[in-house]
PDB file of C-alpha atoms in Angstrom:
ATOM      1  CA  GLY P   1       0.000   0.000   0.000  1.00 48.00           C
ATOM      2  CA  CYS P   2       3.037   2.332  -0.011  1.00 47.00           C
ATOM      3  CA  ALA P   3       2.462   3.657  -3.536  1.00 46.00           C
ATOM      4  CA  TRP P   4      -1.178   4.389  -2.794  1.00 45.00           C
ATOM      5  CA  ALA P   5      -0.203   6.115   0.477  1.00 44.00           C
ATOM      6  CA  ALA P   6       2.147   8.416  -1.381  1.00 43.00           C
ATOM      7  CA  GLY P   7      -0.457   9.070  -4.021  1.00 43.00           C
ATOM      8  CA  ALA P   8      -2.931  10.031  -1.336  1.00 42.00           C
ATOM      9  CA  GLY P   9      -0.659  12.870  -0.266  1.00 46.00           C
ATOM     10  CA  ASP P  10       1.808  11.204   2.099  1.00 55.00           C
ATOM     11  CA  GLY P  11       4.727  11.916  -0.223  1.00 56.00           C
ATOM     12  CA  TRP P  12       7.997  10.673   1.232  1.00 63.00           C
ATOM     13  CA  GLY P  13       6.125   9.080   4.144  1.00 67.00           C
ATOM     14  CA  GLY P  14       4.644   6.556   1.711  1.00 65.00           C
ATOM     15  CA  VAL P  15       8.116   5.677   0.432  1.00 71.00           C
ATOM     16  CA  GLU P  16       9.434   5.200   3.966  1.00 74.00           C
ATOM     17  CA  ARG P  17       6.570   2.865   4.829  1.00 75.00           C
ATOM     18  CA  GLY P  18       7.304   0.903   1.677  1.00 73.00           C
ATOM     19  CA  LEU P  19      10.947   0.519   2.671  1.00 75.00           C
ATOM     20  CA  GLU P  20       9.830  -0.724   6.083  1.00 78.00           C
ATOM     21  CA  LEU P  21       7.659  -3.272   4.283  1.00 78.00           C
ATOM     22  CA  ILE P  22      10.697  -4.537   2.340  1.00 76.00           C
ATOM     23  CA  GLY P  23      12.566  -4.974   5.627  1.00 75.00           C
ATOM     24  CA  GLU P  24       9.661  -6.901   7.178  1.00 80.00           C
ATOM     25  CA  MET P  25       9.457  -9.176   4.138  1.00 77.00           C
ATOM     26  CA  ALA P  26      13.175  -9.914   4.413  1.00 73.00           C
ATOM     27  CA  GLU P  27      12.803 -10.795   8.113  1.00 80.00           C
ATOM     28  CA  ARG P  28      10.016 -13.226   7.237  1.00 85.00           C
ATOM     29  CA  GLY P  29      11.981 -14.767   4.406  1.00 82.00           C
ATOM     30  CA  VAL P  30       9.488 -13.507   1.823  1.00 80.00           C
ATOM     31  CA  MET P  31      11.001 -12.591  -1.540  1.00 81.00           C
ATOM     32  CA  PRO P  32       9.677  -9.275  -2.910  1.00 83.00           C
ATOM     33  CA  ASP P  33       8.685  -9.438  -6.572  1.00 88.00           C
ATOM     34  CA  VAL P  34       8.947  -6.954  -9.433  1.00 91.00           C
ATOM     35  CA  ILE P  35       5.466  -5.593  -8.686  1.00 89.00           C
ATOM     36  CA  THR P  36       6.524  -4.770  -5.116  1.00 86.00           C
ATOM     37  CA  PHE P  37       9.488  -2.768  -6.388  1.00 89.00           C
ATOM     38  CA  ASN P  38       7.425  -1.110  -9.094  1.00 91.00           C
ATOM     39  CA  ASN P  39       4.974   0.079  -6.434  1.00 87.00           C
ATOM     40  CA  LEU P  40       7.839   1.430  -4.343  1.00 88.00           C
ATOM     41  CA  ILE P  41       9.335   3.297  -7.301  1.00 91.00           C
ATOM     42  CA  ALA P  42       5.856   4.612  -8.134  1.00 88.00           C
ATOM     43  CA  ALA P  43       5.774   6.022  -4.609  1.00 86.00           C
ATOM     44  CA  CYS P  44       9.109   7.713  -5.335  1.00 88.00           C
ATOM     45  CA  ALA P  45       7.547   9.263  -8.439  1.00 89.00           C
ATOM     46  CA  GLN P  46       4.689  10.614  -6.347  1.00 84.00           C
ATOM     47  CA  ALA P  47       7.135  12.009  -3.787  1.00 84.00           C
ATOM     48  CA  ALA P  48       9.204  13.627  -6.562  1.00 85.00           C
ATOM     49  CA  GLY P  49       6.130  15.587  -7.556  1.00 76.00           C
ATOM     50  CA  MET P  50       5.799  16.913  -4.020  1.00 73.00           C
ATOM     51  CA  SER P  51       9.177  18.725  -3.788  1.00 66.00           C
ATOM     52  CA  ASP P  52      11.098  15.629  -2.625  1.00 69.00           C
ATOM     53  CA  GLY P  53      12.685  15.181  -6.059  1.00 71.00           C
ATOM     54  CA  ALA P  54      16.379  14.718  -5.229  1.00 82.00           C
ATOM     55  CA  LEU P  55      15.668  12.305  -2.378  1.00 86.00           C
ATOM     56  CA  ALA P  56      13.049  10.408  -4.390  1.00 87.00           C
ATOM     57  CA  LEU P  57      15.358  10.122  -7.400  1.00 91.00           C
ATOM     58  CA  ASP P  58      18.173   8.747  -5.268  1.00 90.00           C
ATOM     59  CA  GLN P  59      15.888   6.227  -3.583  1.00 89.00           C
ATOM     60  CA  ALA P  60      14.281   5.112  -6.850  1.00 92.00           C
ATOM     61  CA  PHE P  61      17.646   4.137  -8.299  1.00 93.00           C
ATOM     62  CA  LYS P  62      18.678   2.444  -5.055  1.00 89.00           C
ATOM     63  CA  LEU P  63      15.510   0.349  -5.329  1.00 90.00           C
ATOM     64  CA  LEU P  64      16.412  -0.497  -8.922  1.00 93.00           C
ATOM     65  CA  TRP P  65      19.855  -1.627  -7.769  1.00 91.00           C
ATOM     66  CA  ILE P  66      18.383  -3.762  -4.962  1.00 87.00           C
ATOM     67  CA  MET P  67      15.896  -5.506  -7.231  1.00 90.00           C
ATOM     68  CA  MET P  68      18.599  -6.283  -9.787  1.00 91.00           C
ATOM     69  CA  GLU P  69      20.867  -7.590  -7.022  1.00 88.00           C
ATOM     70  CA  LEU P  70      18.016  -9.937  -6.098  1.00 86.00           C
ATOM     71  CA  GLY P  71      17.979 -11.224  -9.656  1.00 91.00           C
ATOM     72  CA  LEU P  72      14.774  -9.452 -10.667  1.00 92.00           C
ATOM     73  CA  GLU P  73      14.645  -8.018 -14.178  1.00 93.00           C
ATOM     74  CA  PRO P  74      13.103  -4.556 -14.626  1.00 93.00           C
ATOM     75  CA  ASP P  75       9.943  -4.626 -16.759  1.00 94.00           C
ATOM     76  CA  GLU P  76       8.024  -1.869 -18.542  1.00 94.00           C
ATOM     77  CA  GLY P  77       6.346  -0.922 -15.262  1.00 94.00           C
ATOM     78  CA  THR P  78       9.737  -0.458 -13.613  1.00 95.00           C
ATOM     79  CA  CYS P  79      11.010   1.705 -16.467  1.00 95.00           C
ATOM     80  CA  ASP P  80       7.840   3.795 -16.657  1.00 95.00           C
ATOM     81  CA  THR P  81       7.881   4.580 -12.939  1.00 94.00           C
ATOM     82  CA  LEU P  82      11.586   5.472 -13.144  1.00 96.00           C
ATOM     83  CA  ILE P  83      10.889   7.759 -16.110  1.00 96.00           C
ATOM     84  CA  ALA P  84       8.061   9.386 -14.146  1.00 94.00           C
ATOM     85  CA  THR P  85      10.374   9.951 -11.170  1.00 93.00           C
ATOM     86  CA  CYS P  86      13.024  11.516 -13.403  1.00 95.00           C
ATOM     87  CA  ALA P  87      10.533  13.724 -15.266  1.00 94.00           C
ATOM     88  CA  LYS P  88       8.952  15.024 -12.058  1.00 92.00           C
ATOM     89  CA  THR P  89      12.361  15.635 -10.486  1.00 92.00           C
ATOM     90  CA  ALA P  90      13.434  17.634 -13.550  1.00 91.00           C
ATOM     91  CA  ALA P  91      10.141  19.548 -13.597  1.00 91.00           C
ATOM     92  CA  ALA P  92      10.825  20.568  -9.985  1.00 87.00           C
ATOM     93  CA  GLY P  93      14.052  22.216 -11.158  1.00 86.00           C
ATOM     94  CA  ASP P  94      16.621  19.476 -10.554  1.00 88.00           C
ATOM     95  CA  ALA P  95      18.414  18.770 -13.862  1.00 86.00           C
ATOM     96  CA  ASP P  96      19.686  15.456 -12.480  1.00 90.00           C
ATOM     97  CA  GLY P  97      16.237  14.208 -13.410  1.00 92.00           C
ATOM     98  CA  VAL P  98      17.166  14.709 -17.067  1.00 93.00           C
ATOM     99  CA  THR P  99      20.586  13.076 -16.648  1.00 92.00           C
ATOM    100  CA  PHE P 100      19.149   9.956 -15.044  1.00 94.00           C
ATOM    101  CA  GLY P 101      16.098   9.997 -17.292  1.00 95.00           C
ATOM    102  CA  VAL P 102      18.271   9.510 -20.370  1.00 95.00           C
ATOM    103  CA  LYS P 103      20.015   6.639 -18.576  1.00 94.00           C
ATOM    104  CA  VAL P 104      16.610   5.022 -18.057  1.00 96.00           C
ATOM    105  CA  LEU P 105      15.828   5.438 -21.759  1.00 96.00           C
ATOM    106  CA  ASP P 106      19.122   3.651 -22.483  1.00 96.00           C
ATOM    107  CA  MET P 107      17.975   0.805 -20.243  1.00 94.00           C
ATOM    108  CA  VAL P 108      14.563   0.703 -21.937  1.00 95.00           C
ATOM    109  CA  TYR P 109      16.198   0.483 -25.351  1.00 95.00           C
ATOM    110  CA  SER P 110      18.767  -2.162 -24.374  1.00 93.00           C
ATOM    111  CA  SER P 111      15.997  -4.258 -22.787  1.00 92.00           C
ATOM    112  CA  GLY P 112      13.869  -4.151 -25.947  1.00 93.00           C
ATOM    113  CA  LEU P 113      11.028  -2.394 -24.121  1.00 91.00           C
ATOM    114  CA  SER P 114       8.872   0.595 -25.066  1.00 90.00           C
ATOM    115  CA  PRO P 115       8.337   3.622 -22.790  1.00 91.00           C
ATOM    116  CA  ASP P 116       4.860   4.680 -21.737  1.00 90.00           C
ATOM    117  CA  PRO P 117       3.877   7.507 -24.153  1.00 91.00           C
ATOM    118  CA  SER P 118       2.750   9.996 -21.489  1.00 91.00           C
ATOM    119  CA  MET P 119       5.723   9.442 -19.173  1.00 90.00           C
ATOM    120  CA  TYR P 120       8.104   9.510 -22.142  1.00 94.00           C
ATOM    121  CA  LYS P 121       6.621  12.785 -23.403  1.00 95.00           C
ATOM    122  CA  ALA P 122       6.951  14.370 -19.953  1.00 94.00           C
ATOM    123  CA  LEU P 123      10.629  13.440 -19.788  1.00 95.00           C
ATOM    124  CA  LEU P 124      11.340  14.635 -23.335  1.00 95.00           C
ATOM    125  CA  GLU P 125       9.774  18.011 -22.527  1.00 95.00           C
ATOM    126  CA  GLN P 126      12.248  18.419 -19.681  1.00 93.00           C
ATOM    127  CA  CYS P 127      15.165  17.251 -21.857  1.00 93.00           C
ATOM    128  CA  LEU P 128      14.294  19.811 -24.529  1.00 92.00           C
ATOM    129  CA  LYS P 129      13.921  22.541 -21.901  1.00 91.00           C
ATOM    130  CA  VAL P 130      17.411  21.823 -20.541  1.00 89.00           C
ATOM    131  CA  ALA P 131      18.911  21.608 -24.047  1.00 88.00           C
ATOM    132  CA  LYS P 132      17.472  25.032 -24.894  1.00 86.00           C
ATOM    133  CA  SER P 133      18.867  26.634 -21.757  1.00 80.00           C
ATOM    134  CA  LYS P 134      22.043  27.625 -23.681  1.00 60.00           C
ATOM    135  CA  ARG P 135      24.292  26.958 -20.731  1.00 59.00           C
ATOM    136  CA  GLY P 136      26.259  23.899 -19.731  1.00 54.00           C
ATOM    137  CA  GLY P 137      25.682  22.089 -16.495  1.00 57.00           C
ATOM    138  CA  PRO P 138      23.623  19.216 -15.096  1.00 59.00           C
ATOM    139  CA  GLY P 139      21.421  17.575 -17.693  1.00 61.00           C
ATOM    140  CA  CYS P 140      22.883  18.813 -20.963  1.00 66.00           C
ATOM    141  CA  PRO P 141      26.582  19.804 -21.034  1.00 68.00           C
ATOM    142  CA  ASP P 142      27.942  22.570 -23.232  1.00 72.00           C
ATOM    143  CA  GLY P 143      30.180  22.554 -26.309  1.00 79.00           C
ATOM    144  CA  TRP P 144      30.763  19.378 -28.242  1.00 83.00           C
ATOM    145  CA  HIS P 145      29.792  17.355 -25.181  1.00 84.00           C
ATOM    146  CA  GLY P 146      26.338  18.902 -25.463  1.00 85.00           C
ATOM    147  CA  VAL P 147      26.189  17.980 -29.143  1.00 89.00           C
ATOM    148  CA  ARG P 148      27.088  14.399 -28.225  1.00 91.00           C
ATOM    149  CA  TRP P 149      24.340  14.397 -25.597  1.00 91.00           C
ATOM    150  CA  MET P 150      21.715  15.720 -28.010  1.00 92.00           C
ATOM    151  CA  SER P 151      22.829  13.320 -30.754  1.00 94.00           C
ATOM    152  CA  HIS P 152      22.507  10.409 -28.341  1.00 94.00           C
ATOM    153  CA  LEU P 153      19.021  11.475 -27.264  1.00 95.00           C
ATOM    154  CA  LEU P 154      17.984  11.903 -30.913  1.00 95.00           C
ATOM    155  CA  ALA P 155      19.222   8.368 -31.644  1.00 96.00           C
ATOM    156  CA  LEU P 156      17.104   7.021 -28.780  1.00 95.00           C
ATOM    157  CA  MET P 157      14.079   8.940 -30.026  1.00 95.00           C
ATOM    158  CA  GLU P 158      14.596   7.477 -33.490  1.00 95.00           C
ATOM    159  CA  ALA P 159      14.776   3.992 -32.009  1.00 94.00           C
ATOM    160  CA  PHE P 160      11.435   4.530 -30.239  1.00 94.00           C
ATOM    161  CA  ASP P 161       9.937   6.127 -33.414  1.00 93.00           C
ATOM    162  CA  PRO P 162       9.594   9.901 -32.991  1.00 92.00           C
ATOM    163  CA  HIS P 163       6.428   9.994 -35.091  1.00 91.00           C
ATOM    164  CA  THR P 164       4.168   8.073 -32.731  1.00 89.00           C
ATOM    165  CA  SER P 165       2.504  11.364 -31.796  1.00 92.00           C
ATOM    166  CA  GLU P 166       2.487  14.949 -33.054  1.00 94.00           C
ATOM    167  CA  ALA P 167       3.977  16.165 -29.782  1.00 93.00           C
ATOM    168  CA  THR P 168       6.908  13.729 -29.916  1.00 94.00           C
ATOM    169  CA  ALA P 169       7.521  14.498 -33.597  1.00 95.00           C
ATOM    170  CA  ALA P 170       7.601  18.235 -32.825  1.00 96.00           C
ATOM    171  CA  MET P 171      10.087  17.746 -29.977  1.00 96.00           C
ATOM    172  CA  PHE P 172      12.268  15.590 -32.227  1.00 96.00           C
ATOM    173  CA  ALA P 173      12.260  18.325 -34.878  1.00 96.00           C
ATOM    174  CA  ASN P 174      13.053  21.005 -32.289  1.00 95.00           C
ATOM    175  CA  LEU P 175      15.938  19.056 -30.785  1.00 95.00           C
ATOM    176  CA  SER P 176      17.263  18.145 -34.244  1.00 95.00           C
ATOM    177  CA  GLY P 177      17.252  21.784 -35.311  1.00 95.00           C
ATOM    178  CA  LEU P 178      18.924  22.870 -32.079  1.00 93.00           C
ATOM    179  CA  CYS P 179      21.631  20.220 -32.451  1.00 92.00           C
ATOM    180  CA  HIS P 180      22.203  21.240 -36.071  1.00 93.00           C
ATOM    181  CA  ARG P 181      22.660  24.896 -35.140  1.00 92.00           C
ATOM    182  CA  ARG P 182      24.984  24.064 -32.233  1.00 89.00           C
ATOM    183  CA  VAL P 183      27.206  22.033 -34.574  1.00 91.00           C
ATOM    184  CA  HIS P 184      27.517  24.899 -37.045  1.00 90.00           C
ATOM    185  CA  ALA P 185      28.149  27.417 -34.259  1.00 87.00           C
ATOM    186  CA  LEU P 186      30.943  25.268 -32.823  1.00 86.00           C
ATOM    187  CA  LEU P 187      32.492  24.652 -36.224  1.00 88.00           C
ATOM    188  CA  ALA P 188      32.563  28.414 -36.772  1.00 86.00           C
ATOM    189  CA  GLN P 189      34.593  28.962 -33.595  1.00 80.00           C
ATOM    190  CA  PRO P 190      38.406  29.175 -33.660  1.00 76.00           C
ATOM    191  CA  SER P 191      39.899  25.750 -33.045  1.00 62.00           C
ATOM    192  CA  SER P 192      41.502  26.952 -29.804  1.00 43.00           C
ATOM    193  CA  SER P 193      38.100  27.660 -28.265  1.00 46.00           C
ATOM    194  CA  ALA P 194      36.513  24.365 -29.235  1.00 46.00           C
ATOM    195  CA  ALA P 195      36.171  21.610 -26.651  1.00 48.00           C
ATOM    196  CA  PRO P 196      38.986  19.045 -26.968  1.00 44.00           C
ATOM    197  CA  ALA P 197      36.656  16.054 -27.235  1.00 51.00           C
ATOM    198  CA  ALA P 198      34.870  16.800 -30.497  1.00 47.00           C
ATOM    199  CA  PRO P 199      32.397  14.307 -31.958  1.00 48.00           C
ATOM    200  CA  THR P 200      33.554  11.945 -34.663  1.00 50.00           C
ATOM    201  CA  HIS P 201      32.831  12.708 -38.310  1.00 46.00           C
ATOM    202  CA  THR P 202      29.938  10.221 -38.194  1.00 48.00           C
ATOM    203  CA  GLU P 203      28.395  11.875 -35.131  1.00 48.00           C
ATOM    204  CA  LYS P 204      28.649  15.350 -36.679  1.00 47.00           C
ATOM    205  CA  ALA P 205      27.147  14.109 -39.933  1.00 48.00           C
ATOM    206  CA  ARG P 206      24.264  12.484 -38.038  1.00 48.00           C
ATOM    207  CA  ALA P 207      23.590  15.665 -36.062  1.00 48.00           C
ATOM    208  CA  GLU P 208      23.715  17.832 -39.194  1.00 48.00           C
ATOM    209  CA  GLY P 209      21.538  15.458 -41.207  1.00 52.00           C
ATOM    210  CA  ALA P 210      18.946  15.198 -38.437  1.00 48.00           C
ATOM    211  CA  GLY P 211      18.639  18.960 -38.319  1.00 47.00           C
ATOM    212  CA  GLU P 212      18.035  19.619 -42.000  1.00 48.00           C
ATOM    213  CA  GLY P 213      14.796  21.548 -42.341  1.00 45.00           C
ATOM    214  CA  ALA P 214      14.037  21.426 -38.596  1.00 45.00           C
ATOM    215  CA  GLY P 215      13.233  24.494 -36.561  1.00 43.00           C
ATOM    216  CA  GLU P 216      13.636  25.184 -32.886  1.00 42.00           C
TER     217      GLU P 216
END
């Protein structure tokens, strides 16, 4: 009942009760299943939306680590609740939500899963917001590192099909155009001011090609 407690307005209190439940199960020799962990991470997502973002994000990924240590494989429910936690953390102003959100998308892709459309859209909105901020830092770095980050996110979006909805297609076009313009701006800089770790020719070509005809 921890996820429902958090959803009812208990916030972090619901997460704490869920963690106590895990401890009680361990004492009784009862093995928690994937659904148990999904409910706990869902409680973290609820808490993240109630100004407990950094703490909820940290706990959500600790729960992921514990379940994998127990030999439990994350399913779509696990990934969707993690994405929700990351999106809500980022929406509360903590760019770490974007950083970890992209890591979750990597996990979704490598596991052959598909993200929930609404949770995925919420995370992409935060990713695009950070990318447009025009300053390096948590979430999207600056310089060529930022181009690498955007190119990687675009590749993930392509893998999940960016045209599943008008909103996703628009965000893909916006990010593509932004990446394209950043590449040209960096190439126009004197070589001494460019970041030392520039993308490979293939990565630059992909970023430029993705941005053809796209607007911010």
